[in-house]
PDB file of C-alpha atoms in Angstrom:
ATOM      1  CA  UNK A   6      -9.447  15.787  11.336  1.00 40.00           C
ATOM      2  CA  UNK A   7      -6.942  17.982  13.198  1.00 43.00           C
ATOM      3  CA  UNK A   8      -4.631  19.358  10.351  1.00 45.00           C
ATOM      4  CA  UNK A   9      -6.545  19.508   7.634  1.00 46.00           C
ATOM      5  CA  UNK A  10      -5.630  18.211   4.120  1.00 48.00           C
ATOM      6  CA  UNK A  11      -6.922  14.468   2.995  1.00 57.00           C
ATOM      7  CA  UNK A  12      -7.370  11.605   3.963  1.00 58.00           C
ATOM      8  CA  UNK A  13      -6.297   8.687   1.749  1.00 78.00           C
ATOM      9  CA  UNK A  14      -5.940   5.905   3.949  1.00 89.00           C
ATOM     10  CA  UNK A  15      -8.408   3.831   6.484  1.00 94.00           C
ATOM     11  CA  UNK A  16      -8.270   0.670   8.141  1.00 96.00           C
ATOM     12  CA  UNK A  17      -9.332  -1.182  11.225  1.00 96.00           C
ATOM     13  CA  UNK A  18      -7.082  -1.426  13.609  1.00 96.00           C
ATOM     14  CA  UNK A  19      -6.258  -4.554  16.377  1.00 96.00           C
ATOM     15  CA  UNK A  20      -7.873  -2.056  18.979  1.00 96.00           C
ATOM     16  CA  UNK A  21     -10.800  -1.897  16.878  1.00 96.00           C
ATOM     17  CA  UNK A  22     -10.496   2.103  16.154  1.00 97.00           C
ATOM     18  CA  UNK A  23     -10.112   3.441  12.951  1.00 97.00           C
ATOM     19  CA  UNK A  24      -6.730   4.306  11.721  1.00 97.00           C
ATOM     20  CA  UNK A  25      -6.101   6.468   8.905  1.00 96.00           C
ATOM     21  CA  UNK A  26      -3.529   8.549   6.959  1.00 94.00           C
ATOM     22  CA  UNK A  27      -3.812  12.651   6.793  1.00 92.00           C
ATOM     23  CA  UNK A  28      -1.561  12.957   3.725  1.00 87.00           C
ATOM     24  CA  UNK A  29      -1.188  17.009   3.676  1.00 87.00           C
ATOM     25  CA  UNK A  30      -1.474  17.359   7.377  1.00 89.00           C
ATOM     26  CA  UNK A  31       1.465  14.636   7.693  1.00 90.00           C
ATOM     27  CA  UNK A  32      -0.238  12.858  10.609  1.00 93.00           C
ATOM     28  CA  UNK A  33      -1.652   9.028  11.587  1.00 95.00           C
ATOM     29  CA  UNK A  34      -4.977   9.828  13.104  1.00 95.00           C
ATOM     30  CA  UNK A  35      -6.891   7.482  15.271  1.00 97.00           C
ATOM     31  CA  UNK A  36     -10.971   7.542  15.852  1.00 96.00           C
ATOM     32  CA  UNK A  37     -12.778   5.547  17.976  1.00 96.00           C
ATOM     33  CA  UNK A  38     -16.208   3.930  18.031  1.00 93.00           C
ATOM     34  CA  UNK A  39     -17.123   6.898  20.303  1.00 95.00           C
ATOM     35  CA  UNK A  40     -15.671   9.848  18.095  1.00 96.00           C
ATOM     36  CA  UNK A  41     -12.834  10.393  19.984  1.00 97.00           C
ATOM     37  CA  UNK A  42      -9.568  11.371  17.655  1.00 96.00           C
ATOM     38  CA  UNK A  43      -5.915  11.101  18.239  1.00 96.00           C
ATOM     39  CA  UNK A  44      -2.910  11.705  15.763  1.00 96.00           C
ATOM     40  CA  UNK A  45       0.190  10.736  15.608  1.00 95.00           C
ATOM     41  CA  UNK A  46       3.098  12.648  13.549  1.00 92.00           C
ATOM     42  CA  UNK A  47       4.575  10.450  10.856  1.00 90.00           C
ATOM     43  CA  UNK A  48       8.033   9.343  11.248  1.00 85.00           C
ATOM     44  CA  UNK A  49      10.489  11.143   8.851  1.00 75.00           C
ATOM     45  CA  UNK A  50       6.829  13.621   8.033  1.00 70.00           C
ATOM     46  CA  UNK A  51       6.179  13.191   4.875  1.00 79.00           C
ATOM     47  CA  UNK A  52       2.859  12.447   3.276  1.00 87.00           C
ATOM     48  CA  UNK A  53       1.246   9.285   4.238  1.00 92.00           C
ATOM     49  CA  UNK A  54      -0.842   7.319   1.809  1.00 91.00           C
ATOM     50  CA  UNK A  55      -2.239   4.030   2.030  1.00 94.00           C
ATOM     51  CA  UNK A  56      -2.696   2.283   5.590  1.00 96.00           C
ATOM     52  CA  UNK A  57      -2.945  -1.387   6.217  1.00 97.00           C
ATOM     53  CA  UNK A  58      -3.172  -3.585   9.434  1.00 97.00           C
ATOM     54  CA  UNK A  59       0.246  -5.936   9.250  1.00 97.00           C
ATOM     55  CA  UNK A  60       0.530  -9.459  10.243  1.00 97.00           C
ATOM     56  CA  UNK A  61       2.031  -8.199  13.814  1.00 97.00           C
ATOM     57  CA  UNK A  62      -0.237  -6.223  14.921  1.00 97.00           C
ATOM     58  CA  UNK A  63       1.240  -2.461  14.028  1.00 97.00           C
ATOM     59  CA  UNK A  64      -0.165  -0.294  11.147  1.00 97.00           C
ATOM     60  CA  UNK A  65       1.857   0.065   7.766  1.00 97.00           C
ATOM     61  CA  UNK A  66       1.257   2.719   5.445  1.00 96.00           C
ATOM     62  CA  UNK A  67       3.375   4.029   2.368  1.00 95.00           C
ATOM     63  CA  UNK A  68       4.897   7.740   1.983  1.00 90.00           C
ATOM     64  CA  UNK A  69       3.752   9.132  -1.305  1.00 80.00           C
ATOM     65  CA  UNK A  70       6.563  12.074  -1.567  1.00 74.00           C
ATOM     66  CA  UNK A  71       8.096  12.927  -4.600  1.00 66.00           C
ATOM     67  CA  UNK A  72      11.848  12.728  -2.740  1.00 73.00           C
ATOM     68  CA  UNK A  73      10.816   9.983   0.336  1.00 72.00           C
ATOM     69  CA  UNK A  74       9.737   6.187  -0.947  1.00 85.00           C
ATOM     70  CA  UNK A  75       9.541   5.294   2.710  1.00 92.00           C
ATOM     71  CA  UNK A  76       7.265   2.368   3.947  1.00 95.00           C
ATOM     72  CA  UNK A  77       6.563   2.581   7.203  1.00 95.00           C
ATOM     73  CA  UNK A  78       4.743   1.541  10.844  1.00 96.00           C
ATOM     74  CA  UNK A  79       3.245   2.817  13.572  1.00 96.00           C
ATOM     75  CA  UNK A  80       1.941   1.037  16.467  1.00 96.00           C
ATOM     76  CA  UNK A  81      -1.086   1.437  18.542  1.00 96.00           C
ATOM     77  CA  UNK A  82       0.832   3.465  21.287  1.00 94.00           C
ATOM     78  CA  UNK A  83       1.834   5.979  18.444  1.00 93.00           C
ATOM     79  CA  UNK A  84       5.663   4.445  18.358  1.00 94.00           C
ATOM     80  CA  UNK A  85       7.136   4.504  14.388  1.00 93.00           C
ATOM     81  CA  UNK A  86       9.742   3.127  12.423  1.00 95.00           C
ATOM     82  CA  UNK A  87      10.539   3.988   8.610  1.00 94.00           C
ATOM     83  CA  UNK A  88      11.953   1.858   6.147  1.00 95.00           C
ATOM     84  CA  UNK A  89      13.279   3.177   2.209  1.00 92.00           C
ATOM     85  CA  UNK A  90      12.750   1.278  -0.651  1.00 92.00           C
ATOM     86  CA  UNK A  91      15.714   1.245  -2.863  1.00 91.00           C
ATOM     87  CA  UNK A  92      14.747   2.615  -5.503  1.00 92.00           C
ATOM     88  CA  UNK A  93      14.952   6.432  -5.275  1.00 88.00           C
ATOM     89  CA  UNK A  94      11.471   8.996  -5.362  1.00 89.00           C
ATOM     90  CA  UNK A  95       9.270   5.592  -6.400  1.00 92.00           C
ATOM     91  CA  UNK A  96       5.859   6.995  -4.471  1.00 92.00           C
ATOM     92  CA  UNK A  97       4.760   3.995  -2.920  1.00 94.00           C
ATOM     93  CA  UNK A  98       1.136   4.044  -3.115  1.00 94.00           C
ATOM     94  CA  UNK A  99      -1.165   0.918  -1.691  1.00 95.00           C
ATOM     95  CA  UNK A 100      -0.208  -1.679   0.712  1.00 97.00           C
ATOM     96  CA  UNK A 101      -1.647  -5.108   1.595  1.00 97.00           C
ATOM     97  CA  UNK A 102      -0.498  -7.675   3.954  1.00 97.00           C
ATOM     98  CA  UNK A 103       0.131 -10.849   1.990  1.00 97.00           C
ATOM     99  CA  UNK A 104      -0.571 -14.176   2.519  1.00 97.00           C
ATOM    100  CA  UNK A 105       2.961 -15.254   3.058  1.00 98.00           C
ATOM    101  CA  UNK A 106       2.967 -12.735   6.221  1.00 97.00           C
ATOM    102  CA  UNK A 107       4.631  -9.963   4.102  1.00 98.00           C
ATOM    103  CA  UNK A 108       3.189  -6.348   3.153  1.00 98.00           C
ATOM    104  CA  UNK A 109       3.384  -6.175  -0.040  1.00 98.00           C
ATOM    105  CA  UNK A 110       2.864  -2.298  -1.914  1.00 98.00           C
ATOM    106  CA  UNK A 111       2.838  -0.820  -5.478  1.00 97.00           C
ATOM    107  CA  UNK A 112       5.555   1.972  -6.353  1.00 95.00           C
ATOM    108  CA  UNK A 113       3.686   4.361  -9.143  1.00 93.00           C
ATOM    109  CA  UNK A 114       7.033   6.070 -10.138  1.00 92.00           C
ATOM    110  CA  UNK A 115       9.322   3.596  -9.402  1.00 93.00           C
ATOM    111  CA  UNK A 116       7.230   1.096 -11.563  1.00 96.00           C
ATOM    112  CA  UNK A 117       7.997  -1.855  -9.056  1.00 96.00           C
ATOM    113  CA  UNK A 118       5.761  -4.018  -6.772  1.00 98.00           C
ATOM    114  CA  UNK A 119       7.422  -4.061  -3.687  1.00 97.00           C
ATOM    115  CA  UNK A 120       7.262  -6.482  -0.606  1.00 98.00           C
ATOM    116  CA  UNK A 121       8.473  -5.821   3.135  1.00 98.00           C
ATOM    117  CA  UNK A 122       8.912  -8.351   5.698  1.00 98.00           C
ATOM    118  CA  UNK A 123       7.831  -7.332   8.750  1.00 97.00           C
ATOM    119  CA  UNK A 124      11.370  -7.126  10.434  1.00 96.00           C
ATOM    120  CA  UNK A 125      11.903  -4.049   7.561  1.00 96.00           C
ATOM    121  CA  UNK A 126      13.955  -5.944   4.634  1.00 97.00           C
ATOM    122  CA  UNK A 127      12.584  -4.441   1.698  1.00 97.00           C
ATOM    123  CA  UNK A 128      12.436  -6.831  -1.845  1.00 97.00           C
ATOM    124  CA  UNK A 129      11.683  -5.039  -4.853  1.00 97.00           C
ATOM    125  CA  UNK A 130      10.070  -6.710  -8.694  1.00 98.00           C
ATOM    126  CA  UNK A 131      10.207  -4.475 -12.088  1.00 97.00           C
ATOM    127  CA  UNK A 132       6.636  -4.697 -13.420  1.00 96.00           C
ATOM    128  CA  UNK A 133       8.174  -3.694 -17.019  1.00 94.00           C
ATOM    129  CA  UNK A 134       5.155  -1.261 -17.087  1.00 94.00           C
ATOM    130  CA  UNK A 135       4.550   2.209 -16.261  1.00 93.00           C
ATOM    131  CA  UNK A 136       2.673   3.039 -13.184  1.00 93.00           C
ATOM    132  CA  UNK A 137       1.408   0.391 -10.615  1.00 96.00           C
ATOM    133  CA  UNK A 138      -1.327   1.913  -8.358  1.00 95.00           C
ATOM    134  CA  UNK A 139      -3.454  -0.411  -6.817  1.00 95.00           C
ATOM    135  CA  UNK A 140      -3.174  -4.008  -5.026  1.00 97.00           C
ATOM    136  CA  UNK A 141      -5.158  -6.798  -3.461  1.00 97.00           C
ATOM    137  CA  UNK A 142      -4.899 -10.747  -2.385  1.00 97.00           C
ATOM    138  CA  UNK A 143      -6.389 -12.413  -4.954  1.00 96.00           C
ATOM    139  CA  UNK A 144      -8.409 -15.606  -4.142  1.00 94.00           C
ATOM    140  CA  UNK A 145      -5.474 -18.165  -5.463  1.00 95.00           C
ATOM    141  CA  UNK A 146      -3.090 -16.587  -3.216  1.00 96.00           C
ATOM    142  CA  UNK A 147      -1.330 -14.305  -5.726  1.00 97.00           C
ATOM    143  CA  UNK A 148      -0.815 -10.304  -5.492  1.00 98.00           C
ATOM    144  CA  UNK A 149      -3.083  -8.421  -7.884  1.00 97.00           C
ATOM    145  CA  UNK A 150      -2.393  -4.931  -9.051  1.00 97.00           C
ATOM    146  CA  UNK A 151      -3.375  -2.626 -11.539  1.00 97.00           C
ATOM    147  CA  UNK A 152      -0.614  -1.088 -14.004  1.00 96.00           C
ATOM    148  CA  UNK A 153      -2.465   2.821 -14.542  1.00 92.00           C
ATOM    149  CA  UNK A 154      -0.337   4.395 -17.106  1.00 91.00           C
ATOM    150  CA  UNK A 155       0.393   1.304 -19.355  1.00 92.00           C
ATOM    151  CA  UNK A 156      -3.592   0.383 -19.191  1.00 93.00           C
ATOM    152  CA  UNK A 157      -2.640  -3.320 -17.650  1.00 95.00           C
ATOM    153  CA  UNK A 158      -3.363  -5.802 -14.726  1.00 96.00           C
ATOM    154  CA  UNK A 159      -0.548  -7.431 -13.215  1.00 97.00           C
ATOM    155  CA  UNK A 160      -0.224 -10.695 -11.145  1.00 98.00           C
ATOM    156  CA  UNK A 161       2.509 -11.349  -8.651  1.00 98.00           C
ATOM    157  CA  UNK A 162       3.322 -14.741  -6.626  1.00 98.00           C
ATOM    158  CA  UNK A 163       4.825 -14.480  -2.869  1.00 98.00           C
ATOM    159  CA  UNK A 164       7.919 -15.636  -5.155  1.00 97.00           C
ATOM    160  CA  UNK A 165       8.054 -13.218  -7.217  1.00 97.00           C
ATOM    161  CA  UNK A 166       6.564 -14.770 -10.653  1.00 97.00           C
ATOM    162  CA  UNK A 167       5.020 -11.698 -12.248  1.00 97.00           C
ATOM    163  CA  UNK A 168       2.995 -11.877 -15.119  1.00 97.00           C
ATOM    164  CA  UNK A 169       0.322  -8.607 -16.525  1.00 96.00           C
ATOM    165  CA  UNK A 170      -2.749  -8.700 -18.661  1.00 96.00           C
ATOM    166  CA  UNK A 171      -3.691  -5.598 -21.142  1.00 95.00           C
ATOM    167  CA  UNK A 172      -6.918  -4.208 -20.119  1.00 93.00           C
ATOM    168  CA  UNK A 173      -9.217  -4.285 -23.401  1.00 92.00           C
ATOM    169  CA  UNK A 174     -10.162  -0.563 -23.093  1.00 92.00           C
ATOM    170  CA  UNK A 175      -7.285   1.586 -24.844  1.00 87.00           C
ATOM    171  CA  UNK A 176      -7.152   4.149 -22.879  1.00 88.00           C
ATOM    172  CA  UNK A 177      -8.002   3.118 -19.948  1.00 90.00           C
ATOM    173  CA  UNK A 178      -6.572   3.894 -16.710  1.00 91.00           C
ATOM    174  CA  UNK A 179      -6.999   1.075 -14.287  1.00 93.00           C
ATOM    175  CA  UNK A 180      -6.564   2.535 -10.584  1.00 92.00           C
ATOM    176  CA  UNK A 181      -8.412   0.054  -8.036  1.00 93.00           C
ATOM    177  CA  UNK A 182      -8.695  -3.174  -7.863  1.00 94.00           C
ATOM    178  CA  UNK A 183     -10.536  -5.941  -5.795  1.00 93.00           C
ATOM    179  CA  UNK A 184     -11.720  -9.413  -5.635  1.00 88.00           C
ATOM    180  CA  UNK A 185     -15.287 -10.812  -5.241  1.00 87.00           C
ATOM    181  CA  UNK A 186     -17.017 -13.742  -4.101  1.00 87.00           C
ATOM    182  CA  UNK A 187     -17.084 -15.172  -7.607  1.00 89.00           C
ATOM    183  CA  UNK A 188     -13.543 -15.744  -7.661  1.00 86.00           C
ATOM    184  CA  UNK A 189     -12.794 -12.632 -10.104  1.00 88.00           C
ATOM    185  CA  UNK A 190     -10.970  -9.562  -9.685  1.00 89.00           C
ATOM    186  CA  UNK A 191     -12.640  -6.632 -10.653  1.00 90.00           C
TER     187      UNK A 191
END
């Protein structure tokens, strides 16, 4: 990549190139099929995260600063728009496009789940728990995410109906989570 620093974020984007975040670099890169790169500097430039494909065609990814909780877009010609949660330094982490045509994120330090309509209003839901990290669809339609620090998985509807599960490992740290042709999450 051209600035160096990681890369936490991919996705496939509606051109069919490969999108992805350079966190320390503070850049949206671009590759294509044939190797060719392109980046974009982040709007606001501060460290993005997770990237996801939205339901309108741009690319959303969350700013994982310790003093920005920005979520915000970029579209294929490199134009951006931010968007602040409301609660203050909450590091939002993953994003997901939801099945109700929202993106829908975790906030690690702001212990919410978070959803963002695609106009930029910005909805926040307390978890109760310490730590949301990761977040998926889940196969009836619901947001899954995993709860690190208080060793739980947690189950959002598009209405906001939360409920969590304790993982059965003390201890444990549950970071990722996805679902599988068997109708589990794992």
């Amino acid at each position: 990549t051209s600035g160096g620093g990681n890369s936490p974020g991919i996705v496939v984007g509606p051109d069919g190139a490969l999108w992805f975040t350079e966190s320390a670099a503070n850049l949206i890169g671009r590759i294509t099929t044939a190797g060719t790169i392109t980046t974009f500097p982040v709007v606001g430039g501060a460290s993005p995260n997770r990237i996801t494909l939205g339901p309108d065609g741009a690319l959303w990814y969350t700013e994982n600063d310790s003093v920005d909780s920005n979520i915000c877009r970029i579209t294929t010609s490199g134009v951006g728009a931010q968007y602040a949660t409301t609660t203050p330094a909450a590091k939002p982490q993953e994003i997901v496009t939801g099945p109700d045509g929202n993106l829908w994120f975790t906030e690690n330090s702001g212990n919410n789940v978070g959803k963002i309509t695609p106009t930029g209003t910005v909805t926040e839901y307390p978890t109760g728990y310490i730590g949301p990290y990761g977040i998926v669809v889940g196969p009836d339609g619901a947001l899954w995410f995993t709860i690190q620090t208080s060793g739980r998985i947690g189950r959002i509807t598009t209405a906001g109906t939360m409920t969590s599960y304790p993982v059965p490992t003390a201890g444990a740290w549950p970071t990722e989570i996805t679902n599988r042709p068997d109708g589990a999450m794992w």
